[in-house]
PDB file of C-alpha atoms in Angstrom:
ATOM      1  CA  MET A   1      18.748  24.205  22.491  1.00 44.00           C
ATOM      2  CA  SER A   2      17.791  20.490  22.616  1.00 46.00           C
ATOM      3  CA  ARG A   3      15.171  18.970  20.336  1.00 48.00           C
ATOM      4  CA  ARG A   4      12.839  18.568  23.300  1.00 44.00           C
ATOM      5  CA  LEU A   5      13.072  22.289  24.150  1.00 38.00           C
ATOM      6  CA  VAL A   6      12.476  23.320  20.522  1.00 39.00           C
ATOM      7  CA  TRP A   7       9.489  20.999  20.280  1.00 41.00           C
ATOM      8  CA  SER A   8       8.069  22.181  23.607  1.00 37.00           C
ATOM      9  CA  VAL A   9       7.695  25.658  22.083  1.00 36.00           C
ATOM     10  CA  LEU A  10       6.413  24.577  18.689  1.00 38.00           C
ATOM     11  CA  VAL A  11       4.541  21.303  18.999  1.00 38.00           C
ATOM     12  CA  GLY A  12       1.745  22.746  21.106  1.00 40.00           C
ATOM     13  CA  ALA A  13       0.780  25.100  18.256  1.00 37.00           C
ATOM     14  CA  ALA A  14       0.662  22.345  15.633  1.00 37.00           C
ATOM     15  CA  ALA A  15      -2.283  20.129  14.863  1.00 34.00           C
ATOM     16  CA  VAL A  16      -1.754  16.434  14.347  1.00 35.00           C
ATOM     17  CA  GLY A  17      -4.056  15.407  11.523  1.00 38.00           C
ATOM     18  CA  VAL A  18      -3.221  11.887  10.498  1.00 35.00           C
ATOM     19  CA  ALA A  19      -5.173   8.803   9.438  1.00 34.00           C
ATOM     20  CA  VAL A  20      -5.080   5.674  11.628  1.00 33.00           C
ATOM     21  CA  SER A  21      -3.133   3.013   9.754  1.00 37.00           C
ATOM     22  CA  LEU A  22       0.312   1.471  10.062  1.00 36.00           C
ATOM     23  CA  VAL A  23       2.758   3.139   7.731  1.00 37.00           C
ATOM     24  CA  LEU A  24       4.903   0.029   7.476  1.00 38.00           C
ATOM     25  CA  THR A  25       2.026  -1.888   5.929  1.00 34.00           C
ATOM     26  CA  LEU A  26       1.586   0.845   3.314  1.00 39.00           C
ATOM     27  CA  VAL A  27       4.978   0.569   1.605  1.00 37.00           C
ATOM     28  CA  VAL A  28       4.111  -0.374  -1.957  1.00 35.00           C
ATOM     29  CA  ASP A  29       7.104  -0.151  -4.252  1.00 38.00           C
ATOM     30  CA  GLY A  30      10.691   1.022  -4.496  1.00 38.00           C
ATOM     31  CA  GLY A  31      12.333   4.112  -5.833  1.00 42.00           C
ATOM     32  CA  ASP A  32      15.577   5.952  -5.530  1.00 44.00           C
ATOM     33  CA  ASP A  33      16.228   9.567  -6.272  1.00 44.00           C
ATOM     34  CA  GLY A  34      19.340  10.117  -4.184  1.00 45.00           C
ATOM     35  CA  LYS A  35      18.813  13.849  -4.265  1.00 45.00           C
ATOM     36  CA  GLY A  36      19.533  16.079  -1.341  1.00 56.00           C
ATOM     37  CA  ARG A  37      22.180  18.298   0.154  1.00 49.00           C
ATOM     38  CA  ARG A  38      25.025  17.343   2.421  1.00 48.00           C
ATOM     39  CA  GLN A  39      26.597  19.732   4.862  1.00 43.00           C
ATOM     40  CA  VAL A  40      30.186  19.106   5.899  1.00 36.00           C
ATOM     41  CA  ALA A  41      30.481  19.237   9.680  1.00 35.00           C
ATOM     42  CA  SER A  42      33.360  20.493  11.782  1.00 30.00           C
ATOM     43  CA  SER A  43      34.867  18.283  14.481  1.00 29.00           C
ATOM     44  CA  GLY A  44      32.990  17.792  17.735  1.00 32.00           C
ATOM     45  CA  SER A  45      32.720  15.319  20.592  1.00 29.00           C
ATOM     46  CA  PRO A  46      30.838  12.080  19.816  1.00 29.00           C
ATOM     47  CA  THR A  47      27.382  11.663  21.321  1.00 29.00           C
ATOM     48  CA  PRO A  48      27.044   8.382  23.318  1.00 28.00           C
ATOM     49  CA  GLY A  49      24.503   6.512  22.948  1.00 29.00           C
ATOM     50  CA  LEU A  50      15.845   0.604  11.582  1.00 32.00           C
ATOM     51  CA  SER A  51      11.518  -0.178  11.619  1.00 35.00           C
ATOM     52  CA  GLN A  52      10.736  -3.096   9.251  1.00 35.00           C
ATOM     53  CA  GLN A  53      10.062  -2.403   5.579  1.00 37.00           C
ATOM     54  CA  SER A  54       9.245  -4.405   2.473  1.00 33.00           C
ATOM     55  CA  GLY A  55      12.034  -6.170   0.634  1.00 33.00           C
ATOM     56  CA  VAL A  56      12.115  -3.868  -2.376  1.00 34.00           C
ATOM     57  CA  THR A  57      15.368  -3.744  -4.315  1.00 33.00           C
ATOM     58  CA  GLU A  58      16.931  -0.315  -4.022  1.00 44.00           C
ATOM     59  CA  SER A  59      19.824   1.341  -5.837  1.00 41.00           C
ATOM     60  CA  PRO A  60      21.709   3.515  -3.334  1.00 47.00           C
ATOM     61  CA  THR A  61      23.221   6.826  -4.368  1.00 47.00           C
ATOM     62  CA  GLU A  62      25.315   9.405  -2.584  1.00 50.00           C
ATOM     63  CA  PRO A  63      23.882  12.862  -1.842  1.00 51.00           C
ATOM     64  CA  THR A  64      25.643  16.100  -2.761  1.00 43.00           C
ATOM     65  CA  ALA A  65      27.571  18.503  -0.505  1.00 38.00           C
ATOM     66  CA  THR A  66      26.494  22.070   0.198  1.00 39.00           C
ATOM     67  CA  THR A  67      27.344  25.037   2.414  1.00 34.00           C
ATOM     68  CA  PRO A  68      26.045  24.883   6.027  1.00 39.00           C
ATOM     69  CA  SER A  69      23.857  27.467   7.749  1.00 38.00           C
ATOM     70  CA  PRO A  70      25.309  28.406  11.163  1.00 35.00           C
ATOM     71  CA  SER A  71      23.339  28.710  14.412  1.00 37.00           C
ATOM     72  CA  LEU A  72      24.282  28.611  18.076  1.00 38.00           C
ATOM     73  CA  SER A  73      21.129  26.924  19.323  1.00 51.00           C
ATOM     74  CA  THR A  74      21.456  23.438  17.822  1.00 55.00           C
ATOM     75  CA  PRO A  75      23.870  20.678  18.940  1.00 69.00           C
ATOM     76  CA  VAL A  76      27.333  20.220  17.471  1.00 84.00           C
ATOM     77  CA  LEU A  77      27.670  17.212  15.171  1.00 92.00           C
ATOM     78  CA  PRO A  78      29.848  14.366  16.473  1.00 92.00           C
ATOM     79  CA  VAL A  79      33.004  13.505  14.552  1.00 95.00           C
ATOM     80  CA  GLY A  80      32.181  11.284  11.580  1.00 97.00           C
ATOM     81  CA  TYR A  81      28.682  12.693  10.981  1.00 97.00           C
ATOM     82  CA  GLU A  82      27.338  15.173   8.455  1.00 97.00           C
ATOM     83  CA  SER A  83      24.159  17.210   8.199  1.00 96.00           C
ATOM     84  CA  TYR A  84      21.946  16.192   5.290  1.00 96.00           C
ATOM     85  CA  GLU A  85      18.928  18.015   3.862  1.00 96.00           C
ATOM     86  CA  ASP A  86      16.837  15.255   2.331  1.00 97.00           C
ATOM     87  CA  GLU A  87      14.753  15.697  -0.818  1.00 96.00           C
ATOM     88  CA  GLU A  88      11.718  14.616   1.229  1.00 96.00           C
ATOM     89  CA  GLY A  89      12.102  17.955   3.021  1.00 95.00           C
ATOM     90  CA  PHE A  90      13.603  17.024   6.373  1.00 96.00           C
ATOM     91  CA  ARG A  91      17.064  17.677   7.816  1.00 96.00           C
ATOM     92  CA  ILE A  92      18.958  14.909   9.571  1.00 97.00           C
ATOM     93  CA  ALA A  93      22.485  13.885  10.597  1.00 97.00           C
ATOM     94  CA  ILE A  94      23.938  10.696   9.122  1.00 98.00           C
ATOM     95  CA  PRO A  95      27.344   8.997   9.325  1.00 98.00           C
ATOM     96  CA  GLU A  96      29.709  10.206   6.610  1.00 97.00           C
ATOM     97  CA  GLY A  97      29.758   8.098   3.455  1.00 97.00           C
ATOM     98  CA  TRP A  98      26.359   6.459   3.894  1.00 98.00           C
ATOM     99  CA  THR A  99      24.156   6.179   0.807  1.00 97.00           C
ATOM    100  CA  ARG A 100      20.468   6.970   0.407  1.00 98.00           C
ATOM    101  CA  SER A 101      17.560   5.055  -1.113  1.00 97.00           C
ATOM    102  CA  THR A 102      13.773   5.305  -0.851  1.00 97.00           C
ATOM    103  CA  VAL A 103      10.662   3.149  -0.821  1.00 95.00           C
ATOM    104  CA  ASN A 104       7.334   4.734  -1.757  1.00 93.00           C
ATOM    105  CA  SER A 105       4.624   4.914   0.892  1.00 92.00           C
ATOM    106  CA  GLN A 106       0.876   5.538   0.638  1.00 85.00           C
ATOM    107  CA  PHE A 107       1.069   7.811   3.693  1.00 92.00           C
ATOM    108  CA  GLY A 108       3.172  10.935   4.152  1.00 93.00           C
ATOM    109  CA  ILE A 109       6.734  11.123   2.938  1.00 95.00           C
ATOM    110  CA  ALA A 110       8.569   8.268   1.259  1.00 96.00           C
ATOM    111  CA  VAL A 111      10.386   5.803   3.486  1.00 97.00           C
ATOM    112  CA  VAL A 112      14.022   6.945   3.367  1.00 98.00           C
ATOM    113  CA  ASN A 113      16.917   4.591   4.133  1.00 98.00           C
ATOM    114  CA  TYR A 114      20.575   5.454   4.683  1.00 98.00           C
ATOM    115  CA  ARG A 115      23.096   2.582   4.701  1.00 98.00           C
ATOM    116  CA  ASP A 116      26.799   2.045   5.234  1.00 97.00           C
ATOM    117  CA  ALA A 117      28.913   0.599   2.418  1.00 96.00           C
ATOM    118  CA  ALA A 118      28.500  -2.994   3.634  1.00 94.00           C
ATOM    119  CA  GLY A 119      24.732  -2.621   4.039  1.00 94.00           C
ATOM    120  CA  GLU A 120      24.956  -3.925   7.600  1.00 96.00           C
ATOM    121  CA  HIS A 121      23.927  -0.681   9.300  1.00 97.00           C
ATOM    122  CA  ARG A 122      20.833   1.284   8.369  1.00 98.00           C
ATOM    123  CA  LEU A 123      19.067   4.469   9.440  1.00 98.00           C
ATOM    124  CA  GLN A 124      15.414   4.704   8.392  1.00 98.00           C
ATOM    125  CA  VAL A 125      13.025   7.687   8.410  1.00 98.00           C
ATOM    126  CA  TYR A 126       9.313   7.678   7.629  1.00 97.00           C
ATOM    127  CA  GLN A 127       6.049   9.350   8.623  1.00 96.00           C
ATOM    128  CA  VAL A 128       3.688   7.587  11.021  1.00 96.00           C
ATOM    129  CA  ALA A 129      -0.031   7.317  10.245  1.00 96.00           C
ATOM    130  CA  GLU A 130      -1.353   6.619  13.747  1.00 97.00           C
ATOM    131  CA  ASP A 131      -2.572   9.453  15.969  1.00 96.00           C
ATOM    132  CA  SER A 132       0.185   9.060  18.572  1.00 97.00           C
ATOM    133  CA  PRO A 133       3.564   7.314  18.993  1.00 98.00           C
ATOM    134  CA  ASP A 134       2.070   4.999  21.634  1.00 97.00           C
ATOM    135  CA  ALA A 135      -0.817   4.078  19.331  1.00 97.00           C
ATOM    136  CA  SER A 136       1.656   3.309  16.551  1.00 97.00           C
ATOM    137  CA  PHE A 137       3.664   0.941  18.741  1.00 98.00           C
ATOM    138  CA  GLU A 138       0.498  -0.635  20.140  1.00 97.00           C
ATOM    139  CA  LEU A 139      -0.527  -1.527  16.598  1.00 97.00           C
ATOM    140  CA  TYR A 140       2.968  -2.656  15.605  1.00 97.00           C
ATOM    141  CA  LEU A 141       3.274  -4.948  18.630  1.00 98.00           C
ATOM    142  CA  SER A 142      -0.223  -6.383  18.213  1.00 97.00           C
ATOM    143  CA  ASP A 143      -0.877  -9.823  16.744  1.00 96.00           C
ATOM    144  CA  GLU A 144      -2.352  -8.281  13.597  1.00 94.00           C
ATOM    145  CA  THR A 145       0.998  -6.814  12.507  1.00 96.00           C
ATOM    146  CA  PRO A 146       3.612  -9.230  11.087  1.00 95.00           C
ATOM    147  CA  LYS A 147       7.032  -9.040  12.751  1.00 96.00           C
ATOM    148  CA  PRO A 148      10.512  -9.874  11.460  1.00 96.00           C
ATOM    149  CA  GLN A 149      11.546 -13.483  11.897  1.00 96.00           C
ATOM    150  CA  GLY A 150      12.805 -14.108  15.425  1.00 97.00           C
ATOM    151  CA  PHE A 151      11.381 -10.808  16.746  1.00 98.00           C
ATOM    152  CA  GLU A 152      12.157 -10.273  20.441  1.00 98.00           C
ATOM    153  CA  GLU A 153      11.070  -7.115  22.251  1.00 98.00           C
ATOM    154  CA  LEU A 154      13.771  -5.866  24.630  1.00 98.00           C
ATOM    155  CA  ASP A 155      12.310  -2.597  25.876  1.00 98.00           C
ATOM    156  CA  LEU A 156       9.578  -0.062  25.171  1.00 98.00           C
ATOM    157  CA  GLN A 157       9.958   3.359  26.795  1.00 97.00           C
ATOM    158  CA  ASN A 158       7.520   6.246  26.848  1.00 96.00           C
ATOM    159  CA  LEU A 159       9.679   9.390  26.530  1.00 97.00           C
ATOM    160  CA  ASP A 160       6.990  12.049  27.036  1.00 96.00           C
ATOM    161  CA  ASP A 161       8.551  15.048  28.765  1.00 93.00           C
ATOM    162  CA  GLY A 162       6.814  18.395  28.863  1.00 88.00           C
ATOM    163  CA  GLY A 163       6.301  19.473  25.260  1.00 88.00           C
ATOM    164  CA  PHE A 164       7.993  16.367  23.816  1.00 94.00           C
ATOM    165  CA  THR A 165       5.877  13.332  22.922  1.00 97.00           C
ATOM    166  CA  GLY A 166       7.543  10.110  21.855  1.00 98.00           C
ATOM    167  CA  SER A 167       8.290   6.457  22.583  1.00 98.00           C
ATOM    168  CA  ARG A 168      11.251   4.189  21.803  1.00 98.00           C
ATOM    169  CA  LEU A 169      11.199   0.453  21.077  1.00 98.00           C
ATOM    170  CA  GLU A 170      14.319  -1.730  21.271  1.00 98.00           C
ATOM    171  CA  TYR A 171      14.191  -5.214  19.776  1.00 98.00           C
ATOM    172  CA  LEU A 172      16.136  -8.072  18.195  1.00 98.00           C
ATOM    173  CA  ALA A 173      15.348 -10.009  15.005  1.00 98.00           C
ATOM    174  CA  ASP A 174      16.920 -13.058  13.399  1.00 97.00           C
ATOM    175  CA  SER A 175      16.415 -11.601   9.934  1.00 96.00           C
ATOM    176  CA  ILE A 176      14.845  -8.589   8.252  1.00 94.00           C
ATOM    177  CA  LYS A 177      13.278  -8.883   4.815  1.00 91.00           C
ATOM    178  CA  GLY A 178      15.420  -7.378   2.079  1.00 89.00           C
ATOM    179  CA  GLU A 179      18.444  -6.936   4.360  1.00 94.00           C
ATOM    180  CA  PRO A 180      21.683  -8.989   4.453  1.00 94.00           C
ATOM    181  CA  ASP A 181      22.255 -11.894   6.827  1.00 95.00           C
ATOM    182  CA  VAL A 182      24.236 -10.402   9.711  1.00 96.00           C
ATOM    183  CA  GLY A 183      23.137 -12.877  12.349  1.00 96.00           C
ATOM    184  CA  THR A 184      20.898 -11.242  14.929  1.00 97.00           C
ATOM    185  CA  TRP A 185      19.771  -7.695  14.157  1.00 98.00           C
ATOM    186  CA  HIS A 186      19.571  -5.073  16.912  1.00 98.00           C
ATOM    187  CA  VAL A 187      17.094  -2.227  16.370  1.00 98.00           C
ATOM    188  CA  TYR A 188      16.176   1.032  18.095  1.00 98.00           C
ATOM    189  CA  ASP A 189      12.929   2.499  16.736  1.00 98.00           C
ATOM    190  CA  GLU A 190      11.734   5.890  18.031  1.00 98.00           C
ATOM    191  CA  ARG A 191       8.403   7.474  17.048  1.00 98.00           C
ATOM    192  CA  PHE A 192       7.705  11.064  18.051  1.00 98.00           C
ATOM    193  CA  VAL A 193       5.746  14.240  17.418  1.00 97.00           C
ATOM    194  CA  ALA A 194       7.983  16.655  15.500  1.00 95.00           C
ATOM    195  CA  ALA A 195       8.009  20.448  15.340  1.00 93.00           C
ATOM    196  CA  ASP A 196       5.506  20.467  12.445  1.00 93.00           C
ATOM    197  CA  GLY A 197       2.935  18.535  14.496  1.00 94.00           C
ATOM    198  CA  ASN A 198       3.291  15.350  12.442  1.00 96.00           C
ATOM    199  CA  ILE A 199       4.514  12.016  13.796  1.00 97.00           C
ATOM    200  CA  TYR A 200       7.719  10.496  12.426  1.00 97.00           C
ATOM    201  CA  ALA A 201       9.800   7.399  13.082  1.00 98.00           C
ATOM    202  CA  ILE A 202      13.584   7.174  13.028  1.00 98.00           C
ATOM    203  CA  ALA A 203      15.053   3.706  13.426  1.00 98.00           C
ATOM    204  CA  ALA A 204      18.664   2.470  13.587  1.00 98.00           C
ATOM    205  CA  TYR A 205      19.600  -1.094  12.610  1.00 98.00           C
ATOM    206  CA  GLY A 206      22.852  -3.016  13.033  1.00 97.00           C
ATOM    207  CA  PRO A 207      24.309  -6.430  13.913  1.00 97.00           C
ATOM    208  CA  ASP A 208      23.867  -7.312  17.567  1.00 97.00           C
ATOM    209  CA  SER A 209      27.279  -8.987  17.444  1.00 95.00           C
ATOM    210  CA  ASP A 210      29.179  -5.658  17.388  1.00 92.00           C
ATOM    211  CA  GLY A 211      27.421  -4.251  20.455  1.00 92.00           C
ATOM    212  CA  ARG A 212      24.408  -1.984  20.846  1.00 93.00           C
ATOM    213  CA  ASP A 213      25.935   1.415  21.553  1.00 96.00           C
ATOM    214  CA  ASP A 214      26.531   2.179  17.867  1.00 96.00           C
ATOM    215  CA  GLU A 215      22.815   1.924  16.993  1.00 98.00           C
ATOM    216  CA  LEU A 216      21.953   4.195  19.918  1.00 97.00           C
ATOM    217  CA  GLU A 217      24.552   6.766  18.832  1.00 97.00           C
ATOM    218  CA  VAL A 218      23.291   6.810  15.233  1.00 98.00           C
ATOM    219  CA  LEU A 219      19.699   7.143  16.458  1.00 98.00           C
ATOM    220  CA  THR A 220      20.253   9.898  19.027  1.00 97.00           C
ATOM    221  CA  THR A 221      22.446  11.942  16.691  1.00 97.00           C
ATOM    222  CA  ALA A 222      19.811  11.727  13.957  1.00 98.00           C
ATOM    223  CA  LEU A 223      17.077  12.711  16.412  1.00 96.00           C
ATOM    224  CA  ASP A 224      19.031  15.677  17.792  1.00 95.00           C
ATOM    225  CA  TRP A 225      19.568  17.009  14.268  1.00 95.00           C
ATOM    226  CA  PHE A 226      16.134  16.174  12.821  1.00 96.00           C
ATOM    227  CA  CYS A 227      13.975  18.995  11.438  1.00 96.00           C
ATOM    228  CA  PRO A 228      10.710  17.954   9.718  1.00 94.00           C
ATOM    229  CA  PRO A 229       9.559  18.957   6.219  1.00 89.00           C
ATOM    230  CA  LEU A 230       7.341  21.782   7.459  1.00 80.00           C
ATOM    231  CA  GLY A 231      10.219  23.288   9.412  1.00 77.00           C
ATOM    232  CA  GLY A 232       9.980  25.057  12.740  1.00 73.00           C
ATOM    233  CA  CYS A 233      13.606  24.338  13.607  1.00 79.00           C
ATOM    234  CA  ASP A 234      16.701  26.486  13.945  1.00 67.00           C
ATOM    235  CA  PRO A 235      19.313  26.368  11.143  1.00 64.00           C
ATOM    236  CA  ALA A 236      22.054  23.767  11.553  1.00 57.00           C
ATOM    237  CA  ALA A 237      25.050  24.644  13.711  1.00 47.00           C
ATOM    238  CA  LEU A 238      28.353  23.180  12.666  1.00 41.00           C
ATOM    239  CA  ASP A 239      30.695  24.836  15.113  1.00 38.00           C
TER     240      ASP A 239
END
């Protein structure tokens, strides 16, 4: 069962009660607990296919492995990915070997970042304060919201489809505060209503020089596997 089909059953029964403010402007300080549970995935076929934060110094740690919960209704993880149950309460799929760090937020869950060993690829998860994904992007793209240096919008898609509500922004940036110099950054940032009725963002960052398919694969795999803190999702399927 795809994430859109799961959400089409559950999202309609949930109430979205959020304050109108940009979550990225609410990041106040850094922290790192590194606590969570990894689930080792079996082999599968790869799926084709991070939002700006403050430059807080973070100390990455590696989460801990655990036993998976089988189900036949969720997608199979691509080779090289593992299911991870984050301490913030959500489930997600991340590339194997990536480390976790957090930045505190004044709204919703902490901003959670997963990075590769070189720090040149990042997956970011946070809760959105605006009352819809489109409203969140409207505020982010407005003149009142600071952008990364060299920000260039490539595409903004509304992905609403039946019970699923979400939008995806693709952009480039010359630099991102607190991140290494990789040349031009390429970013996919998707904001959506999850199964618990709250709005979340998942964003994938990487160097534009190595192509753009890798960011899309990291993003779509994370989205397919995502289950929010208040649940409403099927257990993870690993075979």
